[in-house]
Structure formats: C-alpha cells, structure tokens
Tab-separated table of C-alpha atoms in Angstrom:
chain	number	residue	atom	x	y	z
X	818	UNK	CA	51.845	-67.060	99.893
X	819	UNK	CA	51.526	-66.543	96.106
X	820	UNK	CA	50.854	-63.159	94.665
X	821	UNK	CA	46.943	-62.624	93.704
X	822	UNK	CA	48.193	-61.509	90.554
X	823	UNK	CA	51.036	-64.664	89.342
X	824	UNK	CA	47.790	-67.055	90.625
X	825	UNK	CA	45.732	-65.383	88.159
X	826	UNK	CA	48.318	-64.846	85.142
X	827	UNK	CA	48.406	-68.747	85.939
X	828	UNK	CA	45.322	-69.306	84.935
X	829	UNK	CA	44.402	-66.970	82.382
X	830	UNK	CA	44.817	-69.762	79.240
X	831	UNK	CA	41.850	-71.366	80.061
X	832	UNK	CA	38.752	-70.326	79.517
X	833	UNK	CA	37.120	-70.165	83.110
X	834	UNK	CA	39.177	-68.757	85.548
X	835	UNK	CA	38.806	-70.167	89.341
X	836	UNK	CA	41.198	-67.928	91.584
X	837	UNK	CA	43.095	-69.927	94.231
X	838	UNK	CA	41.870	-68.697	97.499
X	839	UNK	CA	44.824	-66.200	98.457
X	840	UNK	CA	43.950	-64.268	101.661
X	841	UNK	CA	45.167	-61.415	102.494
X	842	UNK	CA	48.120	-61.201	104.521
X	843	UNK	CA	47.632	-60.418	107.748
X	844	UNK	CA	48.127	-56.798	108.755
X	845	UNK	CA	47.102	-55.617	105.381
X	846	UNK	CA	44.065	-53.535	106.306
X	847	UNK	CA	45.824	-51.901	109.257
X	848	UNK	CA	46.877	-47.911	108.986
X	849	UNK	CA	50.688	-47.835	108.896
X	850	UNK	CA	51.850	-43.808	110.222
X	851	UNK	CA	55.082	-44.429	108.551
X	852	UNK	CA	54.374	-44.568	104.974
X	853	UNK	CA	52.674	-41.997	102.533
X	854	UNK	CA	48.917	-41.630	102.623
X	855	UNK	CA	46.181	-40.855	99.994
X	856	UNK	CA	43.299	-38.021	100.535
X	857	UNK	CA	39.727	-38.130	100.902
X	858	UNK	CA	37.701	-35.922	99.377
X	859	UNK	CA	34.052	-34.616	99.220
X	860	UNK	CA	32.280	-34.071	96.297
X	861	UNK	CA	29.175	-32.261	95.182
X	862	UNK	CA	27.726	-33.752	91.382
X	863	UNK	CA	24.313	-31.885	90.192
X	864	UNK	CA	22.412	-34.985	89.069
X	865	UNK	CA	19.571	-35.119	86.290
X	866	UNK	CA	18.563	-37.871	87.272
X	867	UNK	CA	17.763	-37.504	90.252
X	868	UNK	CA	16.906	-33.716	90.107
X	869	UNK	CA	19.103	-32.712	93.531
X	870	UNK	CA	22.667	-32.132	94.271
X	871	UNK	CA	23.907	-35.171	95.076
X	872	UNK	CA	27.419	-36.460	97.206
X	873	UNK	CA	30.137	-38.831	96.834
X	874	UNK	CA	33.469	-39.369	98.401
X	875	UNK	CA	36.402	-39.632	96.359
X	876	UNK	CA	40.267	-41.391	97.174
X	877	UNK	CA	42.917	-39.629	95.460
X	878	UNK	CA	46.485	-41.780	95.724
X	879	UNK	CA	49.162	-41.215	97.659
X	880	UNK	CA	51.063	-38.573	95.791
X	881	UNK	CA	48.312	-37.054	93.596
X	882	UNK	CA	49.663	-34.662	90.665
X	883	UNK	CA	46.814	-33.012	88.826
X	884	UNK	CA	49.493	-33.156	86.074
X	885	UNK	CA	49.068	-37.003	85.688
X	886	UNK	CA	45.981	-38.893	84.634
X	887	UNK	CA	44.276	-41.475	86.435
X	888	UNK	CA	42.062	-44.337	85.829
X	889	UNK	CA	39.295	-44.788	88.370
X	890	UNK	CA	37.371	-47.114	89.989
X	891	UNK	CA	33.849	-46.605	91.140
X	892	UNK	CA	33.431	-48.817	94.583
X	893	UNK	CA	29.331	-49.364	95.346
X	894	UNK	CA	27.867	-50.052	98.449
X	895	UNK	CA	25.380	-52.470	100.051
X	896	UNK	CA	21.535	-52.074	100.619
X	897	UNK	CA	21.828	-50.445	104.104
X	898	UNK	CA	24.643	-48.277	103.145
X	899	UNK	CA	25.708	-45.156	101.574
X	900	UNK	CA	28.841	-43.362	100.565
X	901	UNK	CA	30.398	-43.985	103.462
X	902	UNK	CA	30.146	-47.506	103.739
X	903	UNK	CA	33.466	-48.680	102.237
X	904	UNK	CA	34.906	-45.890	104.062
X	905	UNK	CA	33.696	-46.870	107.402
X	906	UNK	CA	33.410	-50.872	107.386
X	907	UNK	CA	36.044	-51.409	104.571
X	908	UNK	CA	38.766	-48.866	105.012
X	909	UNK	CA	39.368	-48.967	101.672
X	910	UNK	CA	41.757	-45.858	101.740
X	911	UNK	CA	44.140	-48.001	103.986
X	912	UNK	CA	44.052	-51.066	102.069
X	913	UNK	CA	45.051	-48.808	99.190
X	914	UNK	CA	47.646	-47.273	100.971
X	915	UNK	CA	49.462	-49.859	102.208
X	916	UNK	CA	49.192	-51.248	98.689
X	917	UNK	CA	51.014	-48.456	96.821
X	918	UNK	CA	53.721	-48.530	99.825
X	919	UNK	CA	54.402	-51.693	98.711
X	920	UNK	CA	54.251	-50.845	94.784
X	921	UNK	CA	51.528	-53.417	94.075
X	922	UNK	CA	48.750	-51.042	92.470
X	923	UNK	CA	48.734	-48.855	89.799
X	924	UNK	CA	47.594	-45.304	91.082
X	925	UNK	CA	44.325	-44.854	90.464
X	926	UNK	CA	41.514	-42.421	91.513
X	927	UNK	CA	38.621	-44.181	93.735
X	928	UNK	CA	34.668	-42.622	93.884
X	929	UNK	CA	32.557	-44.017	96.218
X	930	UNK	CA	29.016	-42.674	95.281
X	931	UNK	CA	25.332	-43.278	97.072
X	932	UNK	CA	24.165	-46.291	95.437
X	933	UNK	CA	20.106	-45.140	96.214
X	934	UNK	CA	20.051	-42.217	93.833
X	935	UNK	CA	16.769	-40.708	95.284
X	936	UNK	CA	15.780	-37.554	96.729
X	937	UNK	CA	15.774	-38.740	100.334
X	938	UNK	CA	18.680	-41.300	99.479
X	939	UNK	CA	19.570	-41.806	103.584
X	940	UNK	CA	19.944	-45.147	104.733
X	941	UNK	CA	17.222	-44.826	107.153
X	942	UNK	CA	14.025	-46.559	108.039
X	943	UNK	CA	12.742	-49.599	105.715
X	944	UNK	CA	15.768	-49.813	103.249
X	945	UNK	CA	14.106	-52.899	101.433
X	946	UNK	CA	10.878	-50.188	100.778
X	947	UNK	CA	10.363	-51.246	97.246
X	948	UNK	CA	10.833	-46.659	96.398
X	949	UNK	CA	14.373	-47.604	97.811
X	950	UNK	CA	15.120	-50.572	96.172
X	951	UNK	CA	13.933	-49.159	92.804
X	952	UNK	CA	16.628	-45.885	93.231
X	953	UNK	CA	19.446	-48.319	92.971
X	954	UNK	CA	18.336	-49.293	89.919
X	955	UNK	CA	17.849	-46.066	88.852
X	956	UNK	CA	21.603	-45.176	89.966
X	957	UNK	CA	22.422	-46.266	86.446
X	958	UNK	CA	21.648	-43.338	85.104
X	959	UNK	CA	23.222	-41.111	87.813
X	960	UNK	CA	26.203	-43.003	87.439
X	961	UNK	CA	26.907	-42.730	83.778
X	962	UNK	CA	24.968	-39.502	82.453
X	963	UNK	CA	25.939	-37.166	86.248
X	964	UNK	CA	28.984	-38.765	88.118
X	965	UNK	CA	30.967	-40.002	85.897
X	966	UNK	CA	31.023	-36.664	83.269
X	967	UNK	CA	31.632	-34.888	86.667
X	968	UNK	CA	34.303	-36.775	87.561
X	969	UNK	CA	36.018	-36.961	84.242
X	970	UNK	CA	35.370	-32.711	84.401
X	971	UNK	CA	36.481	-32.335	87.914
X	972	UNK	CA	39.840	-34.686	87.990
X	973	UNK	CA	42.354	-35.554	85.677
X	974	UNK	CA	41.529	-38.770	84.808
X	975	UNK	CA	41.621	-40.685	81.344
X	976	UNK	CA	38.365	-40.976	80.141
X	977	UNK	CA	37.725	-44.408	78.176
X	978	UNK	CA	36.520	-47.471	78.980
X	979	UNK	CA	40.074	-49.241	79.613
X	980	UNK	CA	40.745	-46.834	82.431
X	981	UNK	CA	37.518	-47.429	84.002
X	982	UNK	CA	36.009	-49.911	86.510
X	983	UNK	CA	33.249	-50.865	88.491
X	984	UNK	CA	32.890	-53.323	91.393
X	985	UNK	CA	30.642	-53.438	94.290
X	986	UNK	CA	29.467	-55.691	97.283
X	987	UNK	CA	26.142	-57.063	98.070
X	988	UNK	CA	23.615	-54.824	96.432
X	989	UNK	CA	25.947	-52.877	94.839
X	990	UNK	CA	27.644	-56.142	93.656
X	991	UNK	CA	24.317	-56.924	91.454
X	992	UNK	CA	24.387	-52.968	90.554
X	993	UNK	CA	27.950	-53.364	89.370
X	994	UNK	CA	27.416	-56.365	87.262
X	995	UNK	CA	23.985	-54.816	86.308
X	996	UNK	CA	25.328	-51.481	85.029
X	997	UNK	CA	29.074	-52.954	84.162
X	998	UNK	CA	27.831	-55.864	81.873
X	999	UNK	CA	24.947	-53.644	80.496
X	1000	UNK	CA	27.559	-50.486	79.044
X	1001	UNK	CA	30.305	-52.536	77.878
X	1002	UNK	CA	30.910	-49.210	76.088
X	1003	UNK	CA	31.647	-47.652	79.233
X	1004	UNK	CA	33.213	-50.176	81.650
X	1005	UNK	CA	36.338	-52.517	80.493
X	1006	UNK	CA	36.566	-53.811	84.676
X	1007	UNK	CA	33.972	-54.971	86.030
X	1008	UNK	CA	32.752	-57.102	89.003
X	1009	UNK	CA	30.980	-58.578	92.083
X	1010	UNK	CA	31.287	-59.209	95.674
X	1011	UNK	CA	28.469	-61.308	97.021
X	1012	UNK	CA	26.012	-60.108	94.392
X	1013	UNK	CA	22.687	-59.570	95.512
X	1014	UNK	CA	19.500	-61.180	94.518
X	1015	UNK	CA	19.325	-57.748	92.169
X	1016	UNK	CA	21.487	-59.188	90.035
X	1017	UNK	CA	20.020	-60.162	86.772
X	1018	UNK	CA	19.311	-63.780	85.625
X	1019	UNK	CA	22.152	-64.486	83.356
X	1020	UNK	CA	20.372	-64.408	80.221
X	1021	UNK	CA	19.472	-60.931	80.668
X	1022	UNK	CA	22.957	-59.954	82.245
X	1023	UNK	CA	25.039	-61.322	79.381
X	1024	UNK	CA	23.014	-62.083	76.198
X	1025	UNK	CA	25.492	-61.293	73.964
X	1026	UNK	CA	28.719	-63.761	75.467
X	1027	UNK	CA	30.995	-63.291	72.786
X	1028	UNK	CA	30.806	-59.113	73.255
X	1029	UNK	CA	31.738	-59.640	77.140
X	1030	UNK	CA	35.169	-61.857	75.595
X	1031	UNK	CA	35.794	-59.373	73.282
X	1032	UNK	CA	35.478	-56.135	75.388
X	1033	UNK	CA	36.312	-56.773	78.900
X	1034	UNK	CA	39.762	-56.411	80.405
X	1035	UNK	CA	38.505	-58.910	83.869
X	1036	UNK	CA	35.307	-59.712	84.542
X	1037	UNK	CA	35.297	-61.185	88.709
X	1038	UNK	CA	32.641	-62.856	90.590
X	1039	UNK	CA	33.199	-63.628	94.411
X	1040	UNK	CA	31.519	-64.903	97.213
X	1041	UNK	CA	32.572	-65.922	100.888
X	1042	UNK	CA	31.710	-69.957	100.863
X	1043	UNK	CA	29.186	-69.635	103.979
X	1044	UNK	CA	26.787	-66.791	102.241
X	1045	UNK	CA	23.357	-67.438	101.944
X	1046	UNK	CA	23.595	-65.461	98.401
X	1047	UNK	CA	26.263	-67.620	96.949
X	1048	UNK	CA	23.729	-69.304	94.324
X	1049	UNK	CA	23.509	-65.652	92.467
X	1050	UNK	CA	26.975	-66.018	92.229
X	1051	UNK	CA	27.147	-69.450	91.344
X	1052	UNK	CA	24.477	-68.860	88.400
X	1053	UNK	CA	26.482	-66.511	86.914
X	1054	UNK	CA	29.401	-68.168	86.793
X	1055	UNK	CA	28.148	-71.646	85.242
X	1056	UNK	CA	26.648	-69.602	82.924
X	1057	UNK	CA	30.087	-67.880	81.759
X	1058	UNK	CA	31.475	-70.999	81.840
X	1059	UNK	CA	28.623	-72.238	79.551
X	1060	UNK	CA	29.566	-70.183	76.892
X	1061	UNK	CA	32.768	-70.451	77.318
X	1062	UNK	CA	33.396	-66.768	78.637
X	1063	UNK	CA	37.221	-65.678	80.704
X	1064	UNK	CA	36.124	-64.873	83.930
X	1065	UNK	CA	37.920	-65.035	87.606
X	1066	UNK	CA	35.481	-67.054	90.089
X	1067	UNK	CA	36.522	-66.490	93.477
X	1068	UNK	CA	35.285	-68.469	96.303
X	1069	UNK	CA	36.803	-67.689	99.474
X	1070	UNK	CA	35.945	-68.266	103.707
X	1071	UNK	CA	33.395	-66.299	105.043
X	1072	UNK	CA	29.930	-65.135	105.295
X	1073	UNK	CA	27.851	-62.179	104.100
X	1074	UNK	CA	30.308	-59.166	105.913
X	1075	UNK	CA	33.223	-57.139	105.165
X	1076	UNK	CA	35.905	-59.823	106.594
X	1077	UNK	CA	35.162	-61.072	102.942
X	1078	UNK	CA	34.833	-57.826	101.119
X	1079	UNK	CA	38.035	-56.142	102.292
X	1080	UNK	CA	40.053	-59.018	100.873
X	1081	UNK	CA	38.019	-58.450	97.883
X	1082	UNK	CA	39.101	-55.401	97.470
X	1083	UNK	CA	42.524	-56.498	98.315
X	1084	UNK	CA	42.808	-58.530	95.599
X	1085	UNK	CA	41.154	-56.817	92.663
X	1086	UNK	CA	43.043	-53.713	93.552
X	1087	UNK	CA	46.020	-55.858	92.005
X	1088	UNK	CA	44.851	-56.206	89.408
X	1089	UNK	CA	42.984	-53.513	87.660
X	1090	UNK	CA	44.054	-51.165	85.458
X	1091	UNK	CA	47.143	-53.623	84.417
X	1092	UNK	CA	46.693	-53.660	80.820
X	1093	UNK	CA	44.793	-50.842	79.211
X	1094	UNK	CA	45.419	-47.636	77.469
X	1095	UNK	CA	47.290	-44.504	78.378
X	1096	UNK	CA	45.499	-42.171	75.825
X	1097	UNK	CA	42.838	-39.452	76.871
C-alpha cells in the first residue's frame, strides 16, 4: 500500500488534486498497550458568545513538554453529537497514537469542542430544532473570539494560521469549511468529511478563488461513495476545479458513518502541519 502522503506529493503539480483511495491499514484504529500514549484532557473556556462556561476535550501527544510548542487541530462533530463524539465513535486518540508510534505525524495538540454553542448545547431531543441548528452556526464565533484565545492562553501552542487547522465530519464538515474558508486569516488547514447540507453554495464559500490558492497550506474534501450527501461534496469540488483551485478530493467506500471518518482522520493526520512555520 502507498503512503497517503507520497500519493498526494504525487499529485500536487496539477491543479485539482484527486487522492487515490488508500485505506487504512488494517489494525490502525486498534489501542496497542505496548507503545506510548497521549492524554485527554478536560477543559473549561468562558465563552462570550454564548454567555456560559462552556467544555471541550483536548488530546495532548504522546510525550507532551509544556516546553515545546504545538500546532493544533480543532476536530468538529456531527449534528447529533457533542464533544465527545470523535472520542467515542472515532477514537481519535488511538488513531493518533498509533500514528506517532510509527513516526508518521507531527505532534500536534487536538481540541474537540461542542459544535452547538448554545446555552442548553446537549444533544438531546429534536437536534434538527431550527434554535439548534442555528448554534452551530453561531459556533463561529465561540470558536475564534473564546476557544481558540483560550487555548492559545492555556497550552503552549504556536499561534498563527500555519499551525492551525480545522476539519470536521457531517455537520461539522460544512462548519469546518464554513468557518475555515470564511477566516483564511485564521486557518491555513482546512477541510471536510461528508459535509453537510450546511455547507455553503460555493459561491458564497469561496468567492474570492485566487485568496484560497494563495493562503491555504491543503484544502480536503471527502466523502464515502455510497452517502446520500455526496453532491455537497461534489459541488464544491467542481467548483475548485472551475477556477482552477489545489485541492485534495477524496472519494472513498462507504456510507454516511465513522467506518469512513476514522480513515479520514487517518489520512489527514499525515499530512497536516507538514510545511508551515515554527515561529510564535
């Protein structure tokens, strides 16, 4: 099997990228006892936005050293889910591990934040109430003006746009393009797992084509072949390739679930934080 990453350097002189569908190998979401392990952590952000105390769980790599910096991915969730989503469907902290065992990742500091930022943000009785749907949208502002300045206060991570990403699955795949492509300021990684309907008609997501080539690091669209949602990826992607924008467009086997997502993760994890800058 080719390595995610030599596919991809393959392919990044033309101008639309179309990953080679690389699975995971098998095994590679499994916890291995014998190798070193990363830590979970619990966090508690006051949020303006919202007006509450809000929570978030955060990955720290194996071998954390509060004397090194870290880049950081923030990992959203779908519409029935919360912070613990990833953690519970996607194991995202043993993917990860197994990962840096085998040198393949940079370290890197992972936040997994409530996606709903509202008062009541549970993921409880009618989570397609149009009060709910509207807080994901409003987790924009969370996001950048309260996590994010709490994170970058709270951990010792490098705090510019190179060393920071954003990639989600579902409804939080449409929030991560949303909120990626929309503060290219703020986001040099950005991307999409099965992107919700949320997502934003192209023309709105990227009007300005020749800022996304000219900021972004990797900008990834994916989308298991037999899910109903793959037109919103689609879309996206012929119009990138319209205007002539780099992009990786990954369609692989599978549905709408996290058989799909976990390789996701799998591969982009490869790939972040590759080329990008080491100053505070």
């Amino acid at each position: 099997m080719k390595n995610i990453w030599t596919v991809l350097c393959v392919v990044l002189s033309i101008t639309v990228l179309k990953a080679q569908t690389v699975t995971a190998p098998e095994g590679f979401a499994l916890y291995q006892p014998d190798i070193v392990h990363g830590k979970i952590d619990t966090i508690t952000y006051p949020s303006s936005t919202v007006g509450i105390e809000r929570t978030a769980l955060v990955y720290l790599p194996p071998g954390f050293s509060a004397k090194k910096s870290y880049p950081v991915l923030y990992l959203l969730h779908g519409i029935g889910g919360d912070q613990f989503e990833w953690l519970n469907n996607g194991t995202p902290h043993v993917i990860l591990d197994n990962l840096y065992a085998q040198g393949k990742v940079e370290p890197m500091i992972v936040v997994l934040p409530n996606g709903r930022a509202m008062k009541d943000d549970r993921a409880i009785g009618n989570i397609m109430d149009a009060v709910k749907v509207e807080a994901f949208a409003t987790f924009q502002r969370d996001l950048i003006d309260d996590l994010i300045p709490y994170i970058e206060k709270t951990y010792p991570v490098i705090a510019n746009p190179l060393n920071r990403a954003l990639f989600g699955l579902s409804m939080g795949g449409g929030q991560a393009l949303n909120f990626g492509l929309g503060n290219l300021d703020t986001f040099a990684w950005v991307g999409g797992f099965s992107s919700a309907p949320n997502t934003l008609m192209p023309e709105q997501l990227i009007p300005h084509p020749q800022e996304v080539k000219d900021k972004l690091k990797l900008l990834w669209l994916s989308c298991g072949d037999q899910d109903g949602l793959i037109t919103i990826t689609n879309r996206t992607h012929d119009y990138l390739k319209k205007h002539e924008v780099q992009h990786v467009f990954y369609i692989e086997p599978g549905g709408h679930d996290f058989k799909v997502w976990k390789n996701d993760l799998y591969q982009i994890s490869q790939l972040l934080f590759k080329e990008r800058s080491q100053g505070k």
